[in-house]
PDB file of C-alpha atoms in Angstrom:
ATOM      1  CA  MET A1338      62.331  73.645 104.228  1.00  0.00           C
ATOM      2  CA  ASN A1339      59.545  75.764 102.509  1.00  0.00           C
ATOM      3  CA  GLU A1340      56.888  73.160 102.916  1.00  0.00           C
ATOM      4  CA  SER A1341      55.802  71.750 106.448  1.00  0.00           C
ATOM      5  CA  PRO A1342      57.873  68.694 106.954  1.00  0.00           C
ATOM      6  CA  ARG A1343      56.343  65.001 106.818  1.00  0.00           C
ATOM      7  CA  ILE A1344      56.962  63.727 110.314  1.00  0.00           C
ATOM      8  CA  ALA A1345      55.771  60.285 111.715  1.00  0.00           C
ATOM      9  CA  PHE A1346      55.918  60.359 115.508  1.00  0.00           C
ATOM     10  CA  PHE A1347      56.317  56.949 117.410  1.00  0.00           C
ATOM     11  CA  GLY A1348      55.731  57.438 121.249  1.00  0.00           C
ATOM     12  CA  GLY A1349      54.971  55.895 124.641  1.00  0.00           C
ATOM     13  CA  GLU A1350      54.206  57.238 128.125  1.00  0.00           C
ATOM     14  CA  PRO A1351      55.189  59.421 129.982  1.00  0.00           C
ATOM     15  CA  LEU A1352      57.782  61.165 127.976  1.00  0.00           C
ATOM     16  CA  GLY A1353      55.975  60.818 124.771  1.00  0.00           C
ATOM     17  CA  LEU A1354      52.810  62.846 125.354  1.00  0.00           C
ATOM     18  CA  PRO A1355      54.655  66.264 126.278  1.00  0.00           C
ATOM     19  CA  ALA A1356      56.806  65.769 123.162  1.00  0.00           C
ATOM     20  CA  LEU A1357      53.777  65.181 120.831  1.00  0.00           C
ATOM     21  CA  GLN A1358      52.120  68.466 122.488  1.00  0.00           C
ATOM     22  CA  ALA A1359      55.167  70.424 121.895  1.00  0.00           C
ATOM     23  CA  LEU A1360      55.677  69.368 118.166  1.00  0.00           C
ATOM     24  CA  ILE A1361      51.892  70.334 117.525  1.00  0.00           C
ATOM     25  CA  ALA A1362      52.441  73.728 119.516  1.00  0.00           C
ATOM     26  CA  ALA A1363      55.631  74.389 117.362  1.00  0.00           C
ATOM     27  CA  GLY A1364      53.768  73.849 113.959  1.00  0.00           C
ATOM     28  CA  LEU A1365      55.482  70.599 113.368  1.00  0.00           C
ATOM     29  CA  THR A1366      52.378  68.442 113.628  1.00  0.00           C
ATOM     30  CA  PRO A1367      53.115  64.870 112.757  1.00  0.00           C
ATOM     31  CA  THR A1368      51.125  63.328 109.716  1.00  0.00           C
ATOM     32  CA  LEU A1369      50.981  60.013 111.526  1.00  0.00           C
ATOM     33  CA  VAL A1370      51.147  58.913 115.029  1.00  0.00           C
ATOM     34  CA  PHE A1371      52.073  55.384 116.282  1.00  0.00           C
ATOM     35  CA  CYS A1372      51.559  54.481 120.019  1.00  0.00           C
ATOM     36  CA  ASN A1373      50.953  51.718 122.512  1.00  0.00           C
ATOM     37  CA  PRO A1374      47.880  49.460 121.839  1.00  0.00           C
ATOM     38  CA  ASP A1375      44.682  50.172 124.037  1.00  0.00           C
ATOM     39  CA  ARG A1376      45.127  48.398 127.478  1.00  0.00           C
ATOM     40  CA  PRO A1377      42.521  47.190 129.864  1.00  0.00           C
ATOM     41  CA  LYS A1378      42.452  49.093 133.111  1.00  0.00           C
ATOM     42  CA  GLY A1379      40.461  49.508 136.320  1.00  0.00           C
ATOM     43  CA  ARG A1380      38.314  47.092 138.035  1.00  0.00           C
ATOM     44  CA  GLY A1381      36.151  46.483 135.004  1.00  0.00           C
ATOM     45  CA  GLN A1382      39.170  46.007 132.817  1.00  0.00           C
ATOM     46  CA  GLN A1383      37.827  48.189 129.973  1.00  0.00           C
ATOM     47  CA  LEU A1384      40.042  48.956 127.141  1.00  0.00           C
ATOM     48  CA  GLN A1385      41.439  52.242 127.611  1.00  0.00           C
ATOM     49  CA  ALA A1386      43.382  54.344 124.809  1.00  0.00           C
ATOM     50  CA  PRO A1387      46.823  55.814 125.626  1.00  0.00           C
ATOM     51  CA  ALA A1388      46.827  59.550 126.136  1.00  0.00           C
ATOM     52  CA  ILE A1389      48.904  59.983 122.974  1.00  0.00           C
ATOM     53  CA  LYS A1390      46.203  58.381 120.851  1.00  0.00           C
ATOM     54  CA  THR A1391      43.789  60.776 122.352  1.00  0.00           C
ATOM     55  CA  LEU A1392      45.785  63.779 121.761  1.00  0.00           C
ATOM     56  CA  ALA A1393      46.454  62.746 118.157  1.00  0.00           C
ATOM     57  CA  LEU A1394      42.676  61.991 117.316  1.00  0.00           C
ATOM     58  CA  GLN A1395      41.822  65.456 118.730  1.00  0.00           C
ATOM     59  CA  HIS A1396      44.119  66.962 116.130  1.00  0.00           C
ATOM     60  CA  SER A1397      42.790  64.740 113.278  1.00  0.00           C
ATOM     61  CA  ILE A1398      46.254  62.876 113.104  1.00  0.00           C
ATOM     62  CA  ALA A1399      46.011  59.334 111.905  1.00  0.00           C
ATOM     63  CA  VAL A1400      47.107  56.667 114.459  1.00  0.00           C
ATOM     64  CA  ARG A1401      48.430  53.227 114.228  1.00  0.00           C
ATOM     65  CA  GLN A1402      48.861  50.798 117.345  1.00  0.00           C
ATOM     66  CA  PRO A1403      50.921  47.856 116.021  1.00  0.00           C
ATOM     67  CA  THR A1404      52.473  45.219 118.329  1.00  0.00           C
ATOM     68  CA  SER A1405      55.710  44.781 116.327  1.00  0.00           C
ATOM     69  CA  PHE A1406      57.665  46.206 113.322  1.00  0.00           C
ATOM     70  CA  ARG A1407      58.877  42.779 112.068  1.00  0.00           C
ATOM     71  CA  ASP A1408      57.267  42.632 108.619  1.00  0.00           C
ATOM     72  CA  GLN A1409      57.536  45.929 106.729  1.00  0.00           C
ATOM     73  CA  VAL A1410      54.634  44.865 104.357  1.00  0.00           C
ATOM     74  CA  GLU A1411      52.257  45.530 107.003  1.00  0.00           C
ATOM     75  CA  PHE A1412      53.104  49.148 107.001  1.00  0.00           C
ATOM     76  CA  PRO A1413      52.462  50.722 103.480  1.00  0.00           C
ATOM     77  CA  GLU A1414      51.799  53.999 105.033  1.00  0.00           C
ATOM     78  CA  LEU A1415      55.404  54.223 105.955  1.00  0.00           C
ATOM     79  CA  THR A1416      57.011  52.420 102.995  1.00  0.00           C
ATOM     80  CA  ASP A1417      54.915  53.749 100.090  1.00  0.00           C
ATOM     81  CA  GLN A1418      55.078  57.389 101.045  1.00  0.00           C
ATOM     82  CA  ALA A1419      58.014  59.810 101.360  1.00  0.00           C
ATOM     83  CA  TRP A1420      58.929  61.008 104.839  1.00  0.00           C
ATOM     84  CA  ASP A1421      61.250  63.637 106.036  1.00  0.00           C
ATOM     85  CA  LEU A1422      61.740  62.482 109.585  1.00  0.00           C
ATOM     86  CA  PHE A1423      60.656  59.973 112.001  1.00  0.00           C
ATOM     87  CA  VAL A1424      60.605  60.982 115.805  1.00  0.00           C
ATOM     88  CA  VAL A1425      60.863  58.356 118.560  1.00  0.00           C
ATOM     89  CA  VAL A1426      60.101  59.021 122.216  1.00  0.00           C
ATOM     90  CA  ALA A1427      59.934  56.370 124.745  1.00  0.00           C
ATOM     91  CA  TYR A1428      58.566  53.916 122.123  1.00  0.00           C
ATOM     92  CA  ASN A1429      59.510  50.325 123.429  1.00  0.00           C
ATOM     93  CA  PHE A1430      59.655  48.483 120.286  1.00  0.00           C
ATOM     94  CA  ILE A1431      62.457  47.131 118.362  1.00  0.00           C
ATOM     95  CA  LEU A1432      62.829  49.253 115.363  1.00  0.00           C
ATOM     96  CA  PRO A1433      64.532  47.216 112.402  1.00  0.00           C
ATOM     97  CA  ALA A1434      66.978  48.376 109.670  1.00  0.00           C
ATOM     98  CA  TRP A1435      64.285  48.916 107.093  1.00  0.00           C
ATOM     99  CA  PHE A1436      62.289  51.519 109.343  1.00  0.00           C
ATOM    100  CA  LEU A1437      65.640  53.509 110.128  1.00  0.00           C
ATOM    101  CA  ALA A1438      66.240  53.909 106.367  1.00  0.00           C
ATOM    102  CA  LEU A1439      62.919  55.110 105.339  1.00  0.00           C
ATOM    103  CA  PRO A1440      62.906  58.954 106.223  1.00  0.00           C
ATOM    104  CA  LYS A1441      65.242  61.410 104.353  1.00  0.00           C
ATOM    105  CA  HIS A1442      66.663  63.114 107.530  1.00  0.00           C
ATOM    106  CA  GLY A1443      66.771  59.833 109.362  1.00  0.00           C
ATOM    107  CA  VAL A1444      65.048  58.691 112.807  1.00  0.00           C
ATOM    108  CA  ILE A1445      65.662  60.837 115.948  1.00  0.00           C
ATOM    109  CA  ASN A1446      65.238  59.926 119.409  1.00  0.00           C
ATOM    110  CA  VAL A1447      64.805  61.592 122.758  1.00  0.00           C
ATOM    111  CA  HIS A1448      66.857  59.794 125.450  1.00  0.00           C
ATOM    112  CA  PRO A1449      66.499  60.607 129.080  1.00  0.00           C
ATOM    113  CA  SER A1450      70.240  60.817 130.049  1.00  0.00           C
ATOM    114  CA  LEU A1451      73.480  62.592 129.062  1.00  0.00           C
ATOM    115  CA  LEU A1452      74.672  59.885 126.436  1.00  0.00           C
ATOM    116  CA  PRO A1453      76.851  57.979 126.231  1.00  0.00           C
ATOM    117  CA  LYS A1454      76.092  57.588 130.176  1.00  0.00           C
ATOM    118  CA  LEU A1455      73.173  55.466 130.981  1.00  0.00           C
ATOM    119  CA  ARG A1456      72.193  53.727 128.040  1.00  0.00           C
ATOM    120  CA  GLY A1457      69.500  51.125 128.018  1.00  0.00           C
ATOM    121  CA  ALA A1458      66.221  50.459 129.571  1.00  0.00           C
ATOM    122  CA  SER A1459      66.066  52.487 132.787  1.00  0.00           C
ATOM    123  CA  PRO A1460      68.095  55.743 132.666  1.00  0.00           C
ATOM    124  CA  ILE A1461      65.876  57.673 134.904  1.00  0.00           C
ATOM    125  CA  ARG A1462      65.574  55.139 137.610  1.00  0.00           C
ATOM    126  CA  THR A1463      69.235  54.075 137.474  1.00  0.00           C
ATOM    127  CA  ALA A1464      70.251  57.621 137.975  1.00  0.00           C
ATOM    128  CA  ILE A1465      68.440  57.943 141.127  1.00  0.00           C
ATOM    129  CA  LEU A1466      69.277  54.385 142.372  1.00  0.00           C
ATOM    130  CA  GLU A1467      72.954  54.719 141.738  1.00  0.00           C
ATOM    131  CA  ASN A1468      73.306  58.311 143.076  1.00  0.00           C
ATOM    132  CA  LYS A1469      74.187  59.815 139.691  1.00  0.00           C
ATOM    133  CA  PRO A1470      72.850  63.152 139.425  1.00  0.00           C
ATOM    134  CA  GLU A1471      75.554  64.398 137.119  1.00  0.00           C
ATOM    135  CA  ASP A1472      74.226  62.053 134.433  1.00  0.00           C
ATOM    136  CA  ILE A1473      70.773  63.220 134.287  1.00  0.00           C
ATOM    137  CA  GLY A1474      69.599  65.162 131.347  1.00  0.00           C
ATOM    138  CA  LEU A1475      68.204  64.799 127.805  1.00  0.00           C
ATOM    139  CA  THR A1476      69.781  63.796 124.573  1.00  0.00           C
ATOM    140  CA  ILE A1477      68.451  64.176 121.134  1.00  0.00           C
ATOM    141  CA  MET A1478      70.205  61.387 119.073  1.00  0.00           C
ATOM    142  CA  LEU A1479      70.103  60.125 115.393  1.00  0.00           C
ATOM    143  CA  MET A1480      69.140  56.500 115.826  1.00  0.00           C
ATOM    144  CA  ASP A1481      71.441  53.707 114.328  1.00  0.00           C
ATOM    145  CA  GLU A1482      70.942  49.911 114.741  1.00  0.00           C
ATOM    146  CA  LYS A1483      72.614  49.636 118.091  1.00  0.00           C
ATOM    147  CA  MET A1484      70.973  50.605 121.435  1.00  0.00           C
ATOM    148  CA  ASP A1485      71.292  54.430 122.186  1.00  0.00           C
ATOM    149  CA  HIS A1486      74.470  54.383 120.050  1.00  0.00           C
ATOM    150  CA  GLY A1487      73.789  57.043 117.322  1.00  0.00           C
ATOM    151  CA  PRO A1488      75.346  60.312 116.973  1.00  0.00           C
ATOM    152  CA  ILE A1489      74.120  63.427 119.217  1.00  0.00           C
ATOM    153  CA  LEU A1490      72.205  66.170 117.704  1.00  0.00           C
ATOM    154  CA  ALA A1491      71.616  68.165 120.994  1.00  0.00           C
ATOM    155  CA  GLN A1492      71.924  67.746 124.657  1.00  0.00           C
ATOM    156  CA  GLU A1493      70.814  69.470 127.866  1.00  0.00           C
ATOM    157  CA  PRO A1494      71.664  68.607 131.321  1.00  0.00           C
ATOM    158  CA  TYR A1495      69.173  68.604 134.226  1.00  0.00           C
ATOM    159  CA  GLN A1496      69.913  69.177 137.818  1.00  0.00           C
ATOM    160  CA  PRO A1497      66.987  68.393 140.268  1.00  0.00           C
ATOM    161  CA  ALA A1498      66.406  71.108 142.981  1.00  0.00           C
ATOM    162  CA  ILE A1499      65.707  68.253 145.484  1.00  0.00           C
ATOM    163  CA  TRP A1500      67.830  64.878 145.699  1.00  0.00           C
ATOM    164  CA  PRO A1501      66.998  62.346 145.763  1.00  0.00           C
ATOM    165  CA  ILE A1502      63.950  63.010 143.659  1.00  0.00           C
ATOM    166  CA  THR A1503      61.419  60.247 143.007  1.00  0.00           C
ATOM    167  CA  GLY A1504      61.214  58.501 139.761  1.00  0.00           C
ATOM    168  CA  PRO A1505      57.751  59.811 138.729  1.00  0.00           C
ATOM    169  CA  GLU A1506      58.771  63.396 139.607  1.00  0.00           C
ATOM    170  CA  LEU A1507      61.973  63.081 137.359  1.00  0.00           C
ATOM    171  CA  ASP A1508      60.030  61.387 134.705  1.00  0.00           C
ATOM    172  CA  MET A1509      57.658  64.416 134.297  1.00  0.00           C
ATOM    173  CA  ALA A1510      60.430  67.014 134.769  1.00  0.00           C
ATOM    174  CA  LEU A1511      62.559  65.319 131.989  1.00  0.00           C
ATOM    175  CA  ALA A1512      59.333  64.873 129.688  1.00  0.00           C
ATOM    176  CA  ASP A1513      58.883  68.544 129.810  1.00  0.00           C
ATOM    177  CA  THR A1514      62.411  69.544 129.297  1.00  0.00           C
ATOM    178  CA  GLY A1515      62.928  66.923 126.391  1.00  0.00           C
ATOM    179  CA  ALA A1516      59.664  68.166 124.664  1.00  0.00           C
ATOM    180  CA  THR A1517      61.036  71.552 124.550  1.00  0.00           C
ATOM    181  CA  LEU A1518      64.365  70.366 123.303  1.00  0.00           C
ATOM    182  CA  LEU A1519      62.902  68.457 120.639  1.00  0.00           C
ATOM    183  CA  ALA A1520      60.929  71.023 119.190  1.00  0.00           C
ATOM    184  CA  GLN A1521      63.803  73.350 119.141  1.00  0.00           C
ATOM    185  CA  THR A1522      66.210  70.784 117.598  1.00  0.00           C
ATOM    186  CA  ILE A1523      63.945  69.420 114.669  1.00  0.00           C
ATOM    187  CA  PRO A1524      63.947  72.690 112.660  1.00  0.00           C
ATOM    188  CA  LYS A1525      67.574  73.031 112.912  1.00  0.00           C
ATOM    189  CA  TRP A1526      68.302  69.527 112.030  1.00  0.00           C
ATOM    190  CA  LEU A1527      66.067  69.715 108.955  1.00  0.00           C
ATOM    191  CA  ALA A1528      67.645  72.925 107.880  1.00  0.00           C
ATOM    192  CA  GLY A1529      71.176  71.235 108.026  1.00  0.00           C
ATOM    193  CA  SER A1530      72.451  73.698 110.727  1.00  0.00           C
ATOM    194  CA  ILE A1531      73.319  70.757 113.256  1.00  0.00           C
ATOM    195  CA  THR A1532      76.506  68.511 112.601  1.00  0.00           C
ATOM    196  CA  PRO A1533      75.895  65.097 114.304  1.00  0.00           C
ATOM    197  CA  ARG A1534      78.536  64.343 117.060  1.00  0.00           C
ATOM    198  CA  GLU A1535      79.688  60.964 117.557  1.00  0.00           C
ATOM    199  CA  GLN A1536      79.225  59.637 121.022  1.00  0.00           C
ATOM    200  CA  GLU A1537      82.383  58.787 123.103  1.00  0.00           C
ATOM    201  CA  HIS A1538      81.439  54.951 123.185  1.00  0.00           C
ATOM    202  CA  GLU A1539      84.282  53.883 125.447  1.00  0.00           C
ATOM    203  CA  ALA A1540      82.673  55.996 128.161  1.00  0.00           C
ATOM    204  CA  ALA A1541      79.116  54.370 127.869  1.00  0.00           C
ATOM    205  CA  THR A1542      77.391  52.989 130.804  1.00  0.00           C
ATOM    206  CA  TYR A1543      74.503  50.642 130.715  1.00  0.00           C
ATOM    207  CA  THR A1544      71.278  50.178 132.687  1.00  0.00           C
ATOM    208  CA  LYS A1545      68.893  47.033 132.958  1.00  0.00           C
ATOM    209  CA  LYS A1546      65.327  46.429 132.865  1.00  0.00           C
ATOM    210  CA  ILE A1547      63.832  46.993 136.566  1.00  0.00           C
ATOM    211  CA  THR A1548      61.329  44.296 137.474  1.00  0.00           C
ATOM    212  CA  LYS A1549      59.034  43.867 140.532  1.00  0.00           C
ATOM    213  CA  THR A1550      61.550  41.756 142.225  1.00  0.00           C
ATOM    214  CA  ASP A1551      64.077  44.526 142.382  1.00  0.00           C
ATOM    215  CA  GLY A1552      61.937  46.374 144.643  1.00  0.00           C
ATOM    216  CA  GLU A1553      62.213  44.279 147.643  1.00  0.00           C
ATOM    217  CA  LEU A1554      63.757  46.001 150.665  1.00  0.00           C
ATOM    218  CA  SER A1555      65.741  44.022 153.296  1.00  0.00           C
ATOM    219  CA  ILE A1556      64.546  45.928 156.444  1.00  0.00           C
ATOM    220  CA  ASN A1557      63.492  45.281 160.040  1.00  0.00           C
ATOM    221  CA  PRO A1558      60.541  47.782 160.560  1.00  0.00           C
ATOM    222  CA  PRO A1559      60.883  48.372 164.195  1.00  0.00           C
ATOM    223  CA  GLU A1560      64.748  48.990 163.783  1.00  0.00           C
ATOM    224  CA  LEU A1561      65.221  51.025 160.682  1.00  0.00           C
ATOM    225  CA  PRO A1562      68.861  51.731 159.486  1.00  0.00           C
ATOM    226  CA  TYR A1563      71.011  54.774 159.746  1.00  0.00           C
ATOM    227  CA  GLY A1564      73.932  56.140 157.683  1.00  0.00           C
ATOM    228  CA  THR A1565      74.907  54.743 154.168  1.00  0.00           C
ATOM    229  CA  GLU A1566      72.468  51.997 154.391  1.00  0.00           C
ATOM    230  CA  ALA A1567      69.648  54.181 155.016  1.00  0.00           C
ATOM    231  CA  THR A1568      70.726  56.553 152.396  1.00  0.00           C
ATOM    232  CA  ALA A1569      70.890  53.585 149.936  1.00  0.00           C
ATOM    233  CA  LEU A1570      67.322  52.505 150.892  1.00  0.00           C
ATOM    234  CA  LEU A1571      65.987  55.961 150.232  1.00  0.00           C
ATOM    235  CA  TYR A1572      67.516  56.095 146.735  1.00  0.00           C
ATOM    236  CA  LYS A1573      65.852  52.636 146.069  1.00  0.00           C
ATOM    237  CA  ILE A1574      62.620  53.771 147.418  1.00  0.00           C
ATOM    238  CA  ASN A1575      62.601  57.044 145.481  1.00  0.00           C
ATOM    239  CA  ALA A1576      63.861  55.536 142.258  1.00  0.00           C
ATOM    240  CA  LEU A1577      61.319  52.784 142.162  1.00  0.00           C
ATOM    241  CA  ALA A1578      58.309  54.766 143.400  1.00  0.00           C
ATOM    242  CA  GLY A1579      55.276  54.310 141.332  1.00  0.00           C
ATOM    243  CA  ASN A1580      56.267  51.495 139.052  1.00  0.00           C
ATOM    244  CA  PRO A1581      57.559  48.884 140.077  1.00  0.00           C
ATOM    245  CA  GLY A1582      57.477  50.231 143.557  1.00  0.00           C
ATOM    246  CA  THR A1583      59.243  48.963 146.732  1.00  0.00           C
ATOM    247  CA  TYR A1584      58.146  46.632 149.560  1.00  0.00           C
ATOM    248  CA  PHE A1585      59.228  44.688 152.502  1.00  0.00           C
ATOM    249  CA  PHE A1586      58.179  41.429 154.038  1.00  0.00           C
ATOM    250  CA  TYR A1587      57.469  41.315 157.759  1.00  0.00           C
ATOM    251  CA  GLN A1588      55.704  38.545 159.947  1.00  0.00           C
ATOM    252  CA  GLY A1589      54.890  36.794 156.483  1.00  0.00           C
ATOM    253  CA  LYS A1590      53.123  39.869 155.243  1.00  0.00           C
ATOM    254  CA  ARG A1591      53.950  41.944 152.066  1.00  0.00           C
ATOM    255  CA  VAL A1592      54.196  45.809 152.904  1.00  0.00           C
ATOM    256  CA  LYS A1593      54.376  48.348 150.080  1.00  0.00           C
ATOM    257  CA  VAL A1594      56.479  51.457 150.726  1.00  0.00           C
ATOM    258  CA  LEU A1595      54.995  54.607 149.239  1.00  0.00           C
ATOM    259  CA  SER A1596      57.495  57.419 150.558  1.00  0.00           C
ATOM    260  CA  ALA A1597      60.353  57.887 152.876  1.00  0.00           C
ATOM    261  CA  SER A1598      62.925  60.312 153.921  1.00  0.00           C
ATOM    262  CA  ILE A1599      66.054  60.488 156.070  1.00  0.00           C
ATOM    263  CA  THR A1600      65.970  62.124 159.532  1.00  0.00           C
ATOM    264  CA  ALA A1601      68.362  64.718 160.968  1.00  0.00           C
ATOM    265  CA  ASP A1602      70.560  62.095 162.662  1.00  0.00           C
ATOM    266  CA  GLY A1603      70.655  60.070 159.559  1.00  0.00           C
ATOM    267  CA  GLN A1604      68.017  57.435 160.024  1.00  0.00           C
ATOM    268  CA  LEU A1605      65.597  55.886 157.465  1.00  0.00           C
ATOM    269  CA  SER A1606      62.103  57.363 157.988  1.00  0.00           C
ATOM    270  CA  ILE A1607      59.265  55.478 156.210  1.00  0.00           C
ATOM    271  CA  GLU A1608      56.401  57.697 155.956  1.00  0.00           C
ATOM    272  CA  LYS A1609      53.355  55.904 154.138  1.00  0.00           C
ATOM    273  CA  VAL A1610      52.899  52.345 153.585  1.00  0.00           C
ATOM    274  CA  VAL A1611      50.024  49.899 152.387  1.00  0.00           C
ATOM    275  CA  PRO A1612      50.167  46.673 154.332  1.00  0.00           C
ATOM    276  CA  GLU A1613      48.931  43.497 152.675  1.00  0.00           C
ATOM    277  CA  GLY A1614      45.281  43.461 152.365  1.00  0.00           C
ATOM    278  CA  LYS A1615      44.824  46.877 154.133  1.00  0.00           C
ATOM    279  CA  PHE A1616      44.486  50.312 152.910  1.00  0.00           C
ATOM    280  CA  GLU A1617      47.348  53.079 152.808  1.00  0.00           C
ATOM    281  CA  THR A1618      48.396  54.205 156.243  1.00  0.00           C
ATOM    282  CA  THR A1619      51.129  56.021 157.958  1.00  0.00           C
ATOM    283  CA  PHE A1620      54.296  53.957 159.029  1.00  0.00           C
ATOM    284  CA  SER A1621      53.946  54.856 162.636  1.00  0.00           C
ATOM    285  CA  GLN A1622      50.318  53.475 162.579  1.00  0.00           C
ATOM    286  CA  TYR A1623      51.517  50.225 161.055  1.00  0.00           C
ATOM    287  CA  LEU A1624      54.131  49.875 163.860  1.00  0.00           C
ATOM    288  CA  THR A1625      51.334  50.545 166.439  1.00  0.00           C
ATOM    289  CA  LEU A1626      49.204  47.863 164.795  1.00  0.00           C
ATOM    290  CA  LEU A1627      51.955  45.521 164.927  1.00  0.00           C
ATOM    291  CA  SER A1628      52.327  45.975 168.656  1.00  0.00           C
ATOM    292  CA  GLN A1629      48.567  45.434 169.344  1.00  0.00           C
TER     293      GLN A1629
END
């Protein structure tokens, strides 16, 4: 393309911010950015703009923050103009058929797994939780009306140096890798040098939305488990680290688990916790307080 492509970007955190940064750095600055609404944060519950909005405004990019895409008449900036491409990265809204049909070169999405494996809401967390490092990677896909179903434009595997890695660490690693792959793929796609590849749908696996209740651990603090049970618990602690987090109940109190590891003899070793109503402490100090 001789002129700069008209791109609209739709992104959420954490994958969306590095992707937008990469597009700007590559000279593919979007004309319009859609991101999540401002949210109340902190003790004062003051509204805080998402980082994607802040970055877009710094580069004089127009921003919209809708709560749904049900009624297309509410989006004249999309429907009344010609667009070359829409880019969707971790944007948690249902995008209807009218939306997908607008841009000349379709709607592309960055998905943090090697599709068709780990489709759905929680591919990063599920890869750790289910011990599937072989399914970790990035896919740039052309979106259709089905979830994570569209043809593949580019893929790149990612092998963590440490396993099991924590969910937040893998989030950021894949965010950076995905941003680079996206910026490399878009010019090739717009130039017509990529042939979309249909997914092997019969090989698809699916993930579910992870909730706070999924974070509960069944353990007895004075007698932590060994072997396969210990390993499964470590995968869960690492996978759900940060959000929604893991926890256990003991003596009627809820205790958040912040970090853990496996000892040389195969026992689960919990390292840092936050007991209910108290500050962060080491697990050994928590056990000491229990005995007093």
